[in-house]
Amino acid sequence: MEYRRTSLRFLFVYLFVNNVFIVIQSKEHVLLDMKAAGSELGWLTWPNEEGWEIVQTVVNGSLLYTYSVCNVASDVEQDNWLRTTFIQRGLDISRVTVELRFVIRDCNSFGGSSPSCRETFGLYLGETDTDVGTNFRKGQFKKIATVAPDEVTANRGGGRADLRVNVERRSIGPLSRRGFYLAFQDLGSCVAVLGLKVFYTTCPAMMRSLAAFPEQVASSALAEVEGTCVKDAVVVGDATPRMYCTSEGEWVVPVGQCICRAGYQAVGETCKACEPGYYKSTDSSQPCQACPDNTQRSGHGALLCPCLEGFYRAPTDPNSAPCSALPSPPRDIVYAPLLTAGSLQLTWRPPADTGRRSDITYSVACERCEGVLCLPCGGRVRFEPTQTALKDPEVVVSELEPHVNYTFTVEAQSGVSQFSRQKATASITTVLHFTDGPRVLYLRVEDRTTNSLTLSWVVDHHVQNHVTPRYELMYRKKEDPGELDITTYNVLVLEKNFVQINDLLPGTKYVFRVHTLTAEGHPSSHSAELELETLALAESQTQNSSMVVMGAIAGGGVMLLIVVVILLLHKRTPVQPSSSLQVKFLLVISPSRRSSVQVFR
């Protein structure tokens, strides 16, 4: 418990230093006010005679009704009680504050004639569920405090007393019954009760960060109170707004907040709908924004401003972005033939109007026309770097055929082109005149080892014109996925349609491409490509071992066949008794996988 109190004290100091306290005046709810009741107090005195009595007096220029007792000259022991009327409390009120205003005469003012004079009196509390009326029993009360003055009232030189009014505050609780009485016990003092106010304190209802906090009765400890977002406001994340009400009726330690939902902005502690011409698309603390360019004027509480006809937003555009128009067609398309037969480069200028967008890309369509019939080029034509989503206004086209009309259509696109059927296109028609070499139909592998590959290829003989073509073979190592692909090839010019490539790496993939050369020595428009891999070292050793085993098995079979033949011949030949025959067999299996038989007689 002591640790908790220390922690709370440290928390209060920290909050005070960091200005986290909210300065809101506490609210007092009065249950009993002696001054306001005037002469109709109706308090009970016991005993009825020579005890407390109601007196009308002037204090500091104000006429007051007070209860006083001053039996200091009596030799009888004093036990005078003054009880208030029944004070009813609310069920949520567990603690009240008692503010007492009183005057006590200095015992020295009586010249020592009253040795039993006291300068204190007792404050008592009696709880009950019902008003007991004039029934008074001292046993119902328990002592709250012994009230002592800060200053006593003494006689001045002229004989008149200089009144010293004392103010005593006490917090009483926790209370558990429906109501209670307060009582004062005099044991021989000269005292006047000028005022008694009984009240409880609340942290008043307030608005903070777009959250409403209800009035909260202050208790002896911090009370956590949850707030409720105002109309058209929502909680930020999972942090429900809350504050703490102290025993003094002050709000402290605000946590969490509310924000105005989409279409509304904060005006003071309320959320107001966005005015026409303004919008707000998200739940946030930001104010409404004016509609961007090329949008319609919005209505009240708009989440966004719709685009004008002919203008659009891309799916990735925020609502704050202006609406965009379609780009205009590309300009000034030109082509330039390249050294490689059947290849050309298309270039063009960007659109004159980009629709105020920076995400302009291009796509190129190709048609192959023979007479009036035009068909898409399909996969027979290559585009580098790509045919669609080009960021630069250029592309290289290859694998074109000679003496054929090609129409290339370049379309400019942006992030909003998908919303319109209109196309921003420009076209150009061209034909290439060149002598193309024979077509390489396909590549194949004839043999492979750990460091070499033997390739051959087949050429379309129908277009050779009885001229032996030359070939250009290009190859490169294929990089692993994720690594930068190498575009530098090793190039060989060959007279025959086969080749053995040596000095390769074991277990490595290579990409090969071959095409014929034209009479001018330029690569033809058609080529074939193949991806091959050399043998790994382990795979090569396994293959050699398998061949040795197969050779040994074959040699053993041949030897067995020869032995069977010799035995059959020996049975058919008569044996002379006087002659002797000695036959020896020797089987030799050489490492070169060959078997031999030698016969000795």
XYZ file of C-alpha atoms in Angstrom, residues 198-517:
320
model
C -22.205 19.814 3.769
C -21.505 19.067 0.133
C -19.958 16.568 -2.230
C -17.645 17.312 -5.173
C -17.880 16.165 -8.766
C -15.664 16.420 -11.771
C -17.993 18.393 -14.034
C -19.207 17.138 -17.376
C -16.867 18.297 -20.077
C -15.864 17.888 -23.723
C -12.309 17.115 -24.724
C -10.768 15.874 -27.990
C -14.253 15.351 -29.481
C -15.224 13.108 -26.552
C -17.924 13.795 -23.961
C -17.188 12.932 -20.337
C -20.117 12.719 -17.906
C -20.148 14.320 -14.506
C -18.311 12.076 -12.041
C -18.665 12.100 -8.257
C -15.251 12.499 -6.673
C -14.157 9.746 -4.342
C -11.163 9.147 -2.126
C -9.177 7.582 -4.990
C -8.703 8.269 -8.678
C -11.777 7.223 -10.651
C -11.342 6.224 -14.293
C -14.070 7.602 -16.554
C -14.616 6.618 -20.185
C -15.655 9.239 -22.659
C -18.040 8.909 -25.604
C -17.214 10.250 -29.043
C -19.461 13.072 -30.158
C -21.794 12.608 -33.100
C -19.990 11.809 -36.387
C -16.719 11.096 -34.574
C -14.925 7.767 -34.138
C -12.281 6.419 -31.775
C -8.642 6.511 -32.908
C -7.442 2.892 -32.993
C -8.324 0.899 -29.886
C -7.596 3.694 -27.401
C -11.028 4.580 -25.994
C -10.871 8.154 -24.656
C -10.777 8.256 -20.867
C -9.700 10.504 -17.985
C -9.351 10.264 -14.229
C -11.368 12.176 -11.648
C -9.450 13.098 -8.499
C -10.859 13.405 -4.977
C -10.674 17.199 -5.384
C -12.933 17.076 -8.426
C -10.264 17.654 -11.074
C -9.848 15.835 -14.378
C -6.332 14.490 -14.972
C -4.379 12.168 -17.287
C -6.346 12.308 -20.551
C -5.812 9.193 -22.702
C -7.028 8.508 -26.249
C -9.065 10.727 -28.501
C -11.777 10.812 -31.130
C -11.543 12.099 -34.697
C -14.188 13.190 -37.144
C -15.179 10.527 -39.640
C -14.873 10.890 -43.394
C -16.932 13.771 -44.743
C -16.751 15.719 -41.459
C -14.295 18.075 -39.812
C -13.818 19.328 -36.270
C -15.343 22.677 -35.377
C -14.645 23.264 -31.709
C -15.746 20.091 -29.920
C -18.209 19.002 -32.632
C -17.955 17.415 -36.091
C -19.538 19.362 -38.940
C -20.199 18.107 -42.472
C -17.900 19.383 -45.213
C -19.349 22.318 -47.103
C -20.224 21.978 -50.831
C -17.050 22.151 -52.887
C -15.048 20.435 -50.158
C -14.448 16.802 -49.236
C -12.712 14.549 -46.740
C -12.135 10.920 -47.716
C -10.762 9.391 -44.495
C -11.373 9.356 -40.760
C -8.800 11.851 -39.537
C -8.218 15.060 -37.639
C -7.538 16.911 -40.902
C -9.954 19.588 -42.139
C -12.011 19.246 -45.294
C -10.131 19.998 -48.523
C -11.229 21.903 -51.594
C -12.165 19.745 -54.586
C -9.140 19.251 -56.916
C -8.969 20.226 -60.588
C -11.256 18.659 -63.195
C -13.798 17.512 -60.607
C -17.432 18.291 -59.981
C -18.575 20.453 -57.083
C -19.411 18.137 -54.188
C -22.402 18.249 -51.847
C -22.542 18.355 -48.048
C -20.405 15.745 -46.276
C -18.667 14.546 -49.469
C -16.104 11.736 -49.270
C -14.615 12.694 -52.640
C -15.219 14.913 -55.621
C -16.287 12.985 -58.775
C -14.435 13.601 -62.031
C -15.847 15.737 -64.812
C -16.894 13.962 -67.994
C -13.818 12.982 -70.014
C -11.550 13.000 -66.973
C -10.564 10.038 -64.820
C -8.598 8.836 -61.795
C -6.292 5.818 -61.882
C -6.949 3.067 -59.301
C -3.725 4.044 -57.534
C -4.543 7.771 -57.451
C -5.596 9.207 -54.061
C -8.882 11.075 -53.811
C -6.872 14.261 -53.405
C -5.377 13.886 -56.899
C -6.884 15.925 -59.751
C -8.688 14.010 -62.468
C -6.712 13.385 -65.666
C -7.495 13.323 -69.359
C -6.308 10.697 -71.853
C -2.949 11.308 -73.561
C -2.840 12.406 -77.168
C -1.278 10.084 -79.841
C 2.504 9.713 -80.202
C 4.126 12.012 -82.740
C 6.531 11.636 -85.668
C 7.016 7.857 -85.866
C 10.105 6.967 -87.961
C 12.033 3.772 -88.612
C 15.664 3.014 -89.414
C 16.912 -0.358 -90.813
C 19.647 -2.056 -88.813
C 22.671 -4.083 -89.994
C 21.005 -7.341 -89.017
C 18.804 -8.400 -91.894
C 15.110 -8.125 -91.127
C 15.628 -5.693 -88.233
C 14.703 -2.055 -87.747
C 14.355 0.513 -84.995
C 11.129 2.441 -84.442
C 11.303 5.811 -82.690
C 8.698 8.479 -81.981
C 8.094 11.628 -79.957
C 5.960 11.683 -76.781
C 2.354 12.947 -76.943
C 1.840 16.672 -77.118
C -0.725 16.383 -74.303
C -0.012 13.867 -71.535
C -3.264 14.575 -69.719
C -1.174 15.989 -66.838
C 0.133 12.523 -66.006
C 3.686 11.252 -65.674
C 2.972 7.504 -66.059
C 2.958 7.464 -69.875
C 3.860 4.115 -71.486
C 3.694 2.766 -75.018
C 2.650 -0.458 -76.713
C 3.413 -1.450 -80.319
C 1.126 -3.578 -82.495
C 2.322 -5.218 -85.712
C 0.332 -6.257 -88.799
C 1.628 -8.193 -91.806
C -0.138 -7.157 -95.009
C -0.317 -9.034 -98.295
C -2.488 -7.111 -100.678
C -5.588 -5.969 -98.864
C -5.375 -8.739 -96.265
C -3.671 -7.754 -93.029
C -3.107 -10.143 -90.155
C -1.321 -9.782 -86.819
C 2.366 -10.631 -86.974
C 2.073 -13.009 -84.021
C 5.128 -14.600 -82.497
C 7.170 -14.551 -85.732
C 8.336 -10.981 -85.011
C 10.473 -10.019 -82.012
C 10.390 -6.763 -80.044
C 13.229 -5.627 -77.798
C 13.105 -4.796 -74.955
C 9.362 -5.580 -75.045
C 6.230 -4.982 -77.069
C 4.100 -3.452 -74.286
C 4.608 -1.132 -71.297
C 7.518 0.661 -72.993
C 8.752 3.605 -70.987
C 11.057 5.000 -73.664
C 9.754 6.060 -77.115
C 11.713 3.435 -79.074
C 11.778 -0.281 -79.829
C 13.860 -2.670 -81.969
C 11.899 -5.032 -84.234
C 13.561 -8.135 -85.723
C 12.721 -11.365 -87.578
C 10.991 -9.400 -90.329
C 10.677 -10.908 -93.796
C 11.837 -9.146 -96.954
C 9.458 -7.539 -99.444
C 6.513 -7.672 -97.041
C 4.445 -4.676 -95.954
C 4.422 -4.218 -92.178
C 2.206 -1.723 -90.349
C 3.298 -0.705 -86.850
C 0.792 1.041 -84.575
C 2.109 2.809 -81.480
C -0.377 3.542 -78.689
C 0.285 5.988 -75.859
C -1.249 4.887 -72.552
C -1.505 6.193 -69.002
C -3.053 5.065 -65.745
C -6.506 6.231 -66.891
C -6.520 4.767 -70.413
C -8.400 1.682 -69.182
C -11.500 3.776 -68.507
C -12.051 4.893 -72.092
C -12.550 3.115 -75.394
C -10.690 5.851 -77.221
C -7.138 4.962 -78.277
C -4.262 7.385 -78.626
C -2.517 5.736 -81.606
C -0.295 6.599 -84.567
C 0.821 4.211 -87.356
C 3.562 3.765 -89.902
C 3.875 1.264 -92.804
C 7.204 0.014 -94.099
C 8.765 -2.714 -96.230
C 12.333 -4.059 -96.081
C 14.216 -5.076 -99.236
C 17.103 -7.404 -98.507
C 18.463 -10.815 -99.512
C 17.836 -13.136 -96.629
C 19.871 -16.244 -95.963
C 18.376 -19.698 -95.450
C 16.404 -20.314 -92.302
C 17.917 -22.307 -89.418
C 15.114 -24.629 -88.383
C 16.424 -26.004 -85.090
C 19.498 -26.776 -82.996
C 20.385 -30.136 -81.411
C 23.121 -31.572 -79.215
C 25.245 -34.434 -80.543
C 27.487 -35.034 -77.547
C 28.360 -33.454 -74.240
C 31.045 -33.858 -71.599
C 32.014 -31.990 -68.482
C 33.794 -29.266 -70.442
C 32.498 -29.490 -74.013
C 29.298 -29.538 -76.070
C 28.938 -30.739 -79.671
C 26.104 -29.103 -81.624
C 24.585 -29.366 -85.062
C 21.696 -27.616 -86.760
C 19.325 -28.129 -89.639
C 18.849 -25.577 -92.385
C 15.852 -25.110 -94.671
C 17.337 -26.446 -97.956
C 14.536 -25.036 -100.098
C 15.910 -21.512 -99.900
C 19.646 -22.157 -100.169
C 19.808 -21.544 -103.922
C 22.665 -24.068 -104.114
C 24.951 -21.693 -102.250
C 26.737 -23.040 -99.203
C 25.853 -20.627 -96.384
C 28.051 -19.444 -93.587
C 26.832 -19.439 -90.021
C 27.209 -17.216 -87.008
C 27.041 -19.036 -83.654
C 26.693 -17.058 -80.439
C 26.798 -18.542 -76.962
C 26.965 -17.360 -73.369
C 26.749 -18.719 -69.848
C 23.266 -18.535 -68.376
C 23.245 -16.832 -65.014
C 21.296 -18.084 -61.998
C 17.848 -16.579 -61.323
C 18.076 -13.284 -59.531
C 21.527 -12.452 -60.904
C 22.159 -9.923 -63.650
C 21.697 -11.645 -66.991
C 24.795 -11.333 -69.199
C 24.091 -10.106 -72.720
C 27.677 -10.466 -74.037
C 28.027 -13.471 -76.353
C 31.007 -15.390 -77.677
C 30.676 -15.297 -81.476
C 31.967 -17.900 -83.988
C 31.694 -17.695 -87.776
C 31.490 -21.223 -89.243
C 31.443 -22.851 -92.662
C 29.746 -26.090 -91.523
C 26.545 -26.801 -89.661
C 28.189 -28.413 -86.636
C 30.728 -27.413 -84.027
C 32.343 -28.583 -80.789
C 32.636 -25.962 -78.064
C 35.431 -26.656 -75.560
C 36.732 -25.069 -72.367
C 33.277 -24.952 -70.748
C 32.504 -25.258 -67.040
C 31.156 -28.564 -65.639
C 27.467 -28.690 -64.719
C 26.809 -25.254 -66.225
C 23.970 -24.065 -68.457
C 24.771 -22.243 -71.713
C 22.526 -20.485 -74.207
C 23.310 -20.982 -77.913
C 21.929 -19.043 -80.875
C 22.781 -19.644 -84.559
C 21.724 -17.992 -87.785
C 22.967 -17.832 -91.335
C 24.842 -14.902 -92.765
